[in-house]
N, C-alpha and C. Protein backbone atom coordinates (compact mmCIF):
# COMPACT_ATOMS: atom_id res chain seq x y z
N UNK A 1 148.04 126.90 80.07
CA UNK A 1 146.81 125.89 81.46
C UNK A 1 145.77 127.49 81.01
N UNK A 2 144.47 127.42 81.50
CA UNK A 2 143.66 127.89 80.06
C UNK A 2 143.17 128.27 81.41
N UNK A 3 142.99 129.83 81.16
CA UNK A 3 142.30 130.76 81.96
C UNK A 3 140.63 130.56 82.43
N UNK A 4 140.64 131.44 83.55
CA UNK A 4 140.05 131.02 84.24
C UNK A 4 137.95 130.85 83.63
N UNK A 5 137.87 131.60 82.14
CA UNK A 5 136.48 131.02 80.84
C UNK A 5 137.28 130.60 80.20
N UNK A 6 138.19 130.11 79.94
CA UNK A 6 138.75 128.73 79.60
C UNK A 6 138.51 127.21 79.70
N UNK A 7 138.82 127.58 81.24
CA UNK A 7 138.49 126.01 81.69
C UNK A 7 137.32 125.81 82.19
N UNK A 8 136.23 127.14 82.49
CA UNK A 8 135.26 127.06 82.71
C UNK A 8 134.28 126.14 80.78
N UNK A 9 134.74 127.09 80.20
CA UNK A 9 134.19 126.39 78.61
C UNK A 9 134.96 125.32 78.36
N UNK A 10 136.12 125.07 78.67
CA UNK A 10 136.55 123.25 78.26
C UNK A 10 135.62 122.03 78.75
N UNK A 11 134.83 123.00 80.12
CA UNK A 11 133.95 121.42 80.58
C UNK A 11 132.41 121.37 80.50
N UNK A 12 132.24 122.45 79.97
CA UNK A 12 131.08 123.20 79.85
C UNK A 12 130.40 122.09 78.66
N UNK A 13 131.61 122.80 77.63
CA UNK A 13 130.71 122.80 76.19
C UNK A 13 129.91 121.60 75.38
N UNK A 14 130.48 120.13 76.66
CA UNK A 14 129.13 119.13 76.18
C UNK A 14 128.27 118.80 77.02
N UNK A 15 127.95 120.03 77.72
CA UNK A 15 127.04 120.04 79.10
C UNK A 15 125.89 120.73 78.48
N UNK A 16 124.22 120.27 79.60
CA UNK A 16 123.25 121.07 79.14
C UNK A 16 123.75 122.38 79.51
N UNK A 17 122.60 123.99 79.41
CA UNK A 17 123.20 124.64 79.83
C UNK A 17 123.04 124.51 81.60
N UNK A 18 123.52 125.19 82.15
CA UNK A 18 123.64 125.31 83.56
C UNK A 18 122.69 126.07 84.20
N UNK A 19 121.89 125.26 84.45
CA UNK A 19 120.56 126.09 85.36
C UNK A 19 120.58 127.30 86.71
N UNK A 20 121.66 127.11 87.89
CA UNK A 20 122.91 127.84 88.87
C UNK A 20 123.29 127.27 89.16
N UNK A 21 124.07 128.23 89.78
CA UNK A 21 125.56 128.18 90.19
C UNK A 21 126.57 126.55 90.94
N UNK A 22 125.30 126.09 92.15
CA UNK A 22 124.91 125.19 92.53
C UNK A 22 125.34 123.73 91.18
N UNK A 23 124.53 123.70 90.47
CA UNK A 23 124.31 123.19 89.28
C UNK A 23 126.10 122.40 88.93
N UNK A 24 125.91 124.44 88.77
CA UNK A 24 128.08 124.04 87.29
C UNK A 24 128.83 123.53 89.31
N UNK A 25 128.70 124.05 90.14
CA UNK A 25 129.58 122.91 91.37
C UNK A 25 129.57 121.72 90.88
N UNK A 26 128.27 121.33 90.57
CA UNK A 26 128.05 119.79 90.97
C UNK A 26 128.86 118.98 89.52
N UNK A 27 128.48 119.98 88.83
CA UNK A 27 128.93 119.97 87.38
C UNK A 27 130.65 119.51 87.42
N UNK A 28 131.21 120.83 88.32
CA UNK A 28 132.98 120.39 88.45
C UNK A 28 133.74 119.38 89.43
N UNK A 29 132.54 119.16 90.08
CA UNK A 29 133.68 117.86 91.03
C UNK A 29 133.51 116.93 90.42
N UNK A 30 131.86 116.29 89.83
CA UNK A 30 131.52 115.60 88.72
C UNK A 30 132.96 115.49 86.86
N UNK A 31 133.12 115.85 86.97
CA UNK A 31 134.58 116.19 85.78
C UNK A 31 135.58 116.03 86.65
N UNK A 32 135.88 116.41 87.76
CA UNK A 32 136.90 116.39 88.51
C UNK A 32 137.50 114.49 89.02
N UNK A 33 136.18 113.93 89.06
CA UNK A 33 136.02 112.82 89.39
C UNK A 33 136.65 111.89 87.88
N UNK A 34 135.85 112.65 86.83
CA UNK A 34 135.98 111.75 85.20
C UNK A 34 137.37 111.71 85.25
N UNK A 35 137.85 113.24 85.55
CA UNK A 35 139.28 113.41 84.72
C UNK A 35 140.18 112.29 85.52
N UNK A 36 140.62 113.01 87.12
CA UNK A 36 141.29 112.29 88.01
C UNK A 36 141.12 110.17 88.03
N UNK A 37 140.53 110.20 87.53
CA UNK A 37 139.99 108.63 87.10
C UNK A 37 140.46 108.35 86.20
N UNK A 38 140.04 108.86 84.83
CA UNK A 38 141.39 108.86 83.61
C UNK A 38 142.37 108.91 83.80
N UNK A 39 143.40 109.55 84.56
CA UNK A 39 144.43 109.83 84.91
C UNK A 39 144.63 109.06 85.23
N UNK A 40 144.38 108.65 86.24
CA UNK A 40 144.60 107.01 86.54
C UNK A 40 145.18 106.30 85.70
N UNK A 41 143.67 105.90 85.19
CA UNK A 41 143.95 104.81 84.12
C UNK A 41 145.22 104.98 83.12
N UNK A 42 145.47 106.45 83.08
CA UNK A 42 146.06 106.87 82.22
C UNK A 42 147.31 105.94 82.23
N UNK A 43 147.86 106.90 83.94
CA UNK A 43 149.46 105.83 84.16
C UNK A 43 149.32 104.23 84.69
N UNK A 44 147.99 104.17 84.85
CA UNK A 44 148.72 101.99 84.35
C UNK A 44 148.39 101.86 83.50
N UNK A 45 147.77 102.40 82.73
CA UNK A 45 148.05 102.42 81.13
C UNK A 45 150.41 102.78 80.84
N UNK A 46 150.33 103.19 81.55
CA UNK A 46 151.47 103.90 80.99
C UNK A 46 151.82 105.18 79.26
N UNK A 47 150.33 105.55 79.62
CA UNK A 47 149.83 106.62 78.94
C UNK A 47 150.28 107.94 79.15
N UNK A 48 151.55 108.47 79.38
CA UNK A 48 151.98 109.82 79.11
C UNK A 48 151.06 110.96 78.69
N UNK A 49 151.20 110.71 77.63
CA UNK A 49 150.86 111.93 77.67
C UNK A 49 148.51 111.63 77.82
N UNK A 50 148.49 111.02 77.65
CA UNK A 50 146.53 111.11 78.32
C UNK A 50 147.53 111.62 79.74
N UNK A 51 147.66 110.82 80.59
CA UNK A 51 147.61 111.66 82.38
C UNK A 51 148.20 112.91 82.56
N UNK A 52 149.35 113.18 81.16
CA UNK A 52 149.38 114.86 81.83
C UNK A 52 147.53 115.84 81.07
N UNK A 53 147.30 115.30 79.94
CA UNK A 53 145.73 115.90 79.20
C UNK A 53 144.81 116.01 80.48
N UNK A 54 144.50 114.52 81.31
CA UNK A 54 143.55 114.26 82.50
C UNK A 54 144.08 115.16 83.70
N UNK A 55 145.78 115.30 84.06
CA UNK A 55 146.05 116.52 85.08
C UNK A 55 145.69 117.50 84.64
N UNK A 56 145.96 117.67 83.90
CA UNK A 56 145.70 119.80 83.30
C UNK A 56 144.46 119.86 83.58
N UNK A 57 143.28 118.80 82.96
CA UNK A 57 142.00 118.98 82.74
C UNK A 57 141.64 119.11 84.33
N UNK A 58 142.18 118.41 85.01
CA UNK A 58 141.74 117.78 86.70
C UNK A 58 142.22 119.79 87.29
N UNK A 59 143.08 120.00 87.28
CA UNK A 59 143.98 121.25 87.47
C UNK A 59 143.61 122.53 87.62
N UNK A 60 143.29 122.74 86.01
CA UNK A 60 141.72 123.57 85.49
C UNK A 60 140.49 124.11 86.37
N UNK A 61 140.32 122.55 85.78
CA UNK A 61 138.65 122.71 87.40
C UNK A 61 139.20 123.53 88.84
N UNK A 62 139.73 122.30 88.93
CA UNK A 62 140.56 122.98 90.98
C UNK A 62 140.78 124.67 90.77
N UNK A 63 141.51 125.11 89.58
CA UNK A 63 141.40 126.62 89.84
C UNK A 63 140.45 126.64 89.63
N UNK A 64 139.18 126.92 88.77
CA UNK A 64 138.21 127.13 88.68
C UNK A 64 136.86 126.96 89.95
N UNK A 65 137.50 126.28 90.70
CA UNK A 65 136.57 126.41 91.29
C UNK A 65 137.39 127.36 93.17
N UNK A 66 138.61 127.56 92.70
CA UNK A 66 139.01 128.27 93.42
C UNK A 66 138.86 129.86 93.40
N UNK A 67 137.89 129.84 91.87
CA UNK A 67 138.25 131.39 91.33
C UNK A 67 136.47 131.82 91.81
N UNK A 68 135.86 130.45 92.07
CA UNK A 68 134.45 130.43 92.00
C UNK A 68 134.58 131.16 93.68
N UNK A 69 135.04 130.72 94.40
CA UNK A 69 134.60 130.80 96.24
C UNK A 69 134.75 132.54 96.69
N UNK A 70 133.66 133.14 97.08
CA UNK A 70 133.62 134.53 97.27
C UNK A 70 134.90 134.88 98.10
N UNK A 71 135.14 135.82 98.41
CA UNK A 71 136.42 136.27 98.67
C UNK A 71 135.66 137.39 100.21
N UNK A 72 134.95 136.15 100.75
CA UNK A 72 134.65 136.76 102.17
C UNK A 72 135.11 137.24 103.81
N UNK A 73 136.18 136.30 103.72
CA UNK A 73 137.60 136.04 104.98
C UNK A 73 136.56 135.10 105.56
N UNK A 74 135.50 133.55 105.23
CA UNK A 74 135.43 133.38 106.41
C UNK A 74 136.29 131.95 106.02
N UNK A 75 135.87 131.49 107.45
CA UNK A 75 136.90 129.77 107.91
C UNK A 75 136.48 129.23 106.58
N UNK A 76 135.49 128.86 105.98
CA UNK A 76 135.11 127.98 104.93
C UNK A 76 135.85 128.39 103.55
N UNK A 77 135.50 129.37 103.28
CA UNK A 77 136.67 129.77 102.19
C UNK A 77 138.19 129.84 102.14
N UNK A 78 138.75 130.09 103.53
CA UNK A 78 139.47 129.20 103.54
C UNK A 78 140.23 128.24 103.93
N UNK A 79 139.30 127.59 104.10
CA UNK A 79 139.81 126.31 104.21
C UNK A 79 139.53 125.15 102.93
N UNK A 80 138.22 125.77 102.11
CA UNK A 80 138.39 125.63 101.05
C UNK A 80 139.51 126.04 99.72
N UNK A 81 140.04 127.02 100.48
CA UNK A 81 141.13 127.47 99.04
C UNK A 81 142.39 126.40 98.97
N UNK A 82 142.18 126.34 101.41
CA UNK A 82 143.82 126.13 101.10
C UNK A 82 143.98 124.46 100.65
N UNK A 83 142.34 123.60 100.62
CA UNK A 83 142.44 121.86 100.25
C UNK A 83 142.46 121.78 98.30
N UNK A 84 141.86 122.72 98.14
CA UNK A 84 141.72 123.09 96.04
C UNK A 84 143.46 123.07 96.34
N UNK A 85 144.30 123.60 96.50
CA UNK A 85 145.62 124.19 96.56
C UNK A 85 146.38 122.39 96.57
N UNK A 86 146.47 122.62 97.71
CA UNK A 86 146.17 120.92 98.51
C UNK A 86 146.10 120.09 97.40
N UNK A 87 144.78 119.56 97.13
CA UNK A 87 144.74 118.83 95.73
C UNK A 87 145.66 118.62 94.29
N UNK A 88 145.66 120.64 93.84
CA UNK A 88 146.71 120.83 92.95
C UNK A 88 147.97 120.32 93.30
N UNK A 89 148.51 120.55 93.98
CA UNK A 89 149.49 120.16 94.08
C UNK A 89 150.10 118.25 94.23
N UNK A 90 148.59 118.33 94.83
CA UNK A 90 149.10 116.20 95.04
C UNK A 90 149.14 115.68 92.94
N UNK A 91 148.18 116.57 92.06
CA UNK A 91 148.35 116.51 91.45
C UNK A 91 149.72 115.96 90.78
N UNK A 92 150.22 117.76 91.37
CA UNK A 92 151.71 117.96 90.62
C UNK A 92 151.88 116.33 90.52
N UNK A 93 152.25 115.71 91.96
CA UNK A 93 153.20 114.89 92.44
C UNK A 93 153.21 113.82 91.96
N UNK A 94 151.62 113.51 91.53
CA UNK A 94 150.91 112.06 91.12
C UNK A 94 151.40 112.62 89.64
N UNK A 95 151.95 113.69 88.66
CA UNK A 95 152.55 113.93 87.38
C UNK A 95 153.93 113.51 87.42
N UNK A 96 154.69 114.13 88.73
CA UNK A 96 155.79 113.64 88.59
C UNK A 96 155.91 111.97 88.87
N UNK A 97 155.29 111.68 89.33
CA UNK A 97 156.14 110.48 89.83
C UNK A 97 155.84 109.24 89.19
N UNK A 98 154.67 109.89 88.79
CA UNK A 98 153.53 108.65 87.69
C UNK A 98 152.82 107.09 89.38
N UNK A 99 152.31 108.38 89.64
CA UNK A 99 152.04 107.39 91.25
C UNK A 99 150.56 107.86 91.07
N UNK A 100 149.71 106.16 91.08
CA UNK A 100 147.92 106.83 91.54
C UNK A 100 147.88 106.62 92.88
N UNK A 101 148.90 106.93 93.44
CA UNK A 101 148.14 106.71 95.43
C UNK A 101 147.60 108.36 95.15
N UNK A 102 148.20 109.57 94.94
CA UNK A 102 147.71 110.48 94.80
C UNK A 102 146.65 110.49 94.33
N UNK A 103 146.08 110.13 93.99
CA UNK A 103 145.14 110.28 92.47
C UNK A 103 143.75 109.90 92.99
N UNK A 104 144.20 108.54 93.86
CA UNK A 104 143.21 108.29 94.85
C UNK A 104 142.79 108.83 95.69
N UNK A 105 143.58 109.78 96.72
CA UNK A 105 143.07 110.33 97.15
C UNK A 105 142.42 111.50 96.95
N UNK A 106 142.10 111.91 96.02
CA UNK A 106 141.73 113.06 94.97
C UNK A 106 140.07 112.83 95.03
N UNK A 107 139.91 111.36 94.48
CA UNK A 107 138.80 110.61 94.11
C UNK A 107 138.33 110.83 95.20
N UNK A 108 138.99 110.01 96.03
CA UNK A 108 138.29 110.10 97.87
C UNK A 108 137.51 111.47 98.63
N UNK A 109 138.04 112.67 97.88
CA UNK A 109 138.22 113.81 98.50
C UNK A 109 137.13 114.23 98.00
N UNK A 110 137.11 114.55 96.72
CA UNK A 110 135.58 114.77 96.07
C UNK A 110 134.85 114.27 95.94
N UNK A 111 134.38 112.58 95.78
CA UNK A 111 133.52 112.52 96.35
C UNK A 111 133.18 112.68 97.77
N UNK A 112 134.02 113.23 98.85
CA UNK A 112 133.30 113.60 99.80
C UNK A 112 132.48 115.09 99.18
N UNK A 113 133.39 115.44 98.98
CA UNK A 113 132.99 117.06 98.32
C UNK A 113 132.30 117.18 98.24
N UNK A 114 131.36 116.07 96.96
CA UNK A 114 130.12 115.83 95.78
C UNK A 114 128.79 116.08 97.07
N UNK A 115 129.43 114.89 98.03
CA UNK A 115 128.36 113.70 98.15
C UNK A 115 127.55 115.04 99.62
N UNK A 116 127.85 116.08 99.96
CA UNK A 116 128.39 116.89 101.13
C UNK A 116 127.75 118.38 99.99
N UNK A 117 128.28 118.54 98.67
CA UNK A 117 127.65 120.21 98.45
C UNK A 117 126.25 119.73 97.50
N UNK A 118 125.99 117.97 97.63
CA UNK A 118 123.98 117.73 96.92
C UNK A 118 123.57 117.91 97.74
N UNK A 119 123.95 117.41 99.50
CA UNK A 119 123.74 117.48 100.64
C UNK A 119 122.70 118.86 101.27
N UNK A 120 123.91 120.30 100.52
CA UNK A 120 124.06 122.03 101.40
C UNK A 120 123.25 122.36 100.04
N UNK A 121 123.00 121.29 99.03
CA UNK A 121 122.28 122.49 98.10
C UNK A 121 120.95 122.11 97.95
N UNK A 122 120.68 120.71 98.36
CA UNK A 122 118.69 120.54 97.89
C UNK A 122 119.28 119.58 96.89
N UNK A 123 120.59 119.68 96.14
CA UNK A 123 120.62 118.38 94.61
C UNK A 123 120.00 117.28 94.93
N UNK A 124 120.73 116.87 95.89
CA UNK A 124 120.52 115.39 96.27
C UNK A 124 118.70 114.57 96.67
N UNK A 125 118.82 115.92 97.25
CA UNK A 125 116.40 115.32 97.36
C UNK A 125 117.08 115.40 95.21
N UNK A 126 116.28 116.87 95.24
CA UNK A 126 116.19 117.02 93.02
C UNK A 126 116.64 115.63 92.61
N UNK A 127 117.96 115.16 92.21
CA UNK A 127 118.51 113.75 92.05
C UNK A 127 117.26 112.64 92.40
N UNK A 128 117.11 112.36 93.59
CA UNK A 128 116.06 111.43 93.87
C UNK A 128 114.10 111.59 93.78
N UNK A 129 114.04 113.41 93.81
CA UNK A 129 112.64 113.29 93.12
C UNK A 129 113.10 112.54 91.35
N UNK A 130 114.22 113.46 90.10
CA UNK A 130 113.32 112.46 89.30
C UNK A 130 113.53 111.86 88.66
N UNK A 131 114.63 110.45 89.86
CA UNK A 131 115.00 109.23 89.68
C UNK A 131 113.88 108.28 90.17
N UNK A 132 112.83 108.80 90.91
CA UNK A 132 111.50 108.85 90.96
C UNK A 132 110.55 109.01 90.30
N UNK A 133 110.63 109.80 89.22
CA UNK A 133 109.68 109.71 88.27
C UNK A 133 110.61 109.40 86.83
N UNK A 134 111.34 109.08 86.81
CA UNK A 134 111.92 108.85 85.82
C UNK A 134 111.37 106.80 85.47
């Protein structure tokens, strides 16, 4: 498994420079959606080597998200830590069982987190403005 710096580098190496911590978290959520969807496809296609690769990348991102949380003792930090750890457990179960059910749940959870993150940080409004300009 990659260490914290390795996990971050693995995802961001092919992306533009990160302008803010908010953007980094958004990119990590987007990476989770991508890699978890690829793991699901690999299970469906019985490509177990690819499945392990994508599940490991998703696990690394959840670890990075846990490491990015402020250790402030808040309920939100405790909630997100527990949520992320549960997702890692679900990834392990999907890997062992070759099951897409767990991956579908993770995808749903991460989509919800991504939408909420964008709304709370103002990234959703920024994307809307970018679309208006385009």
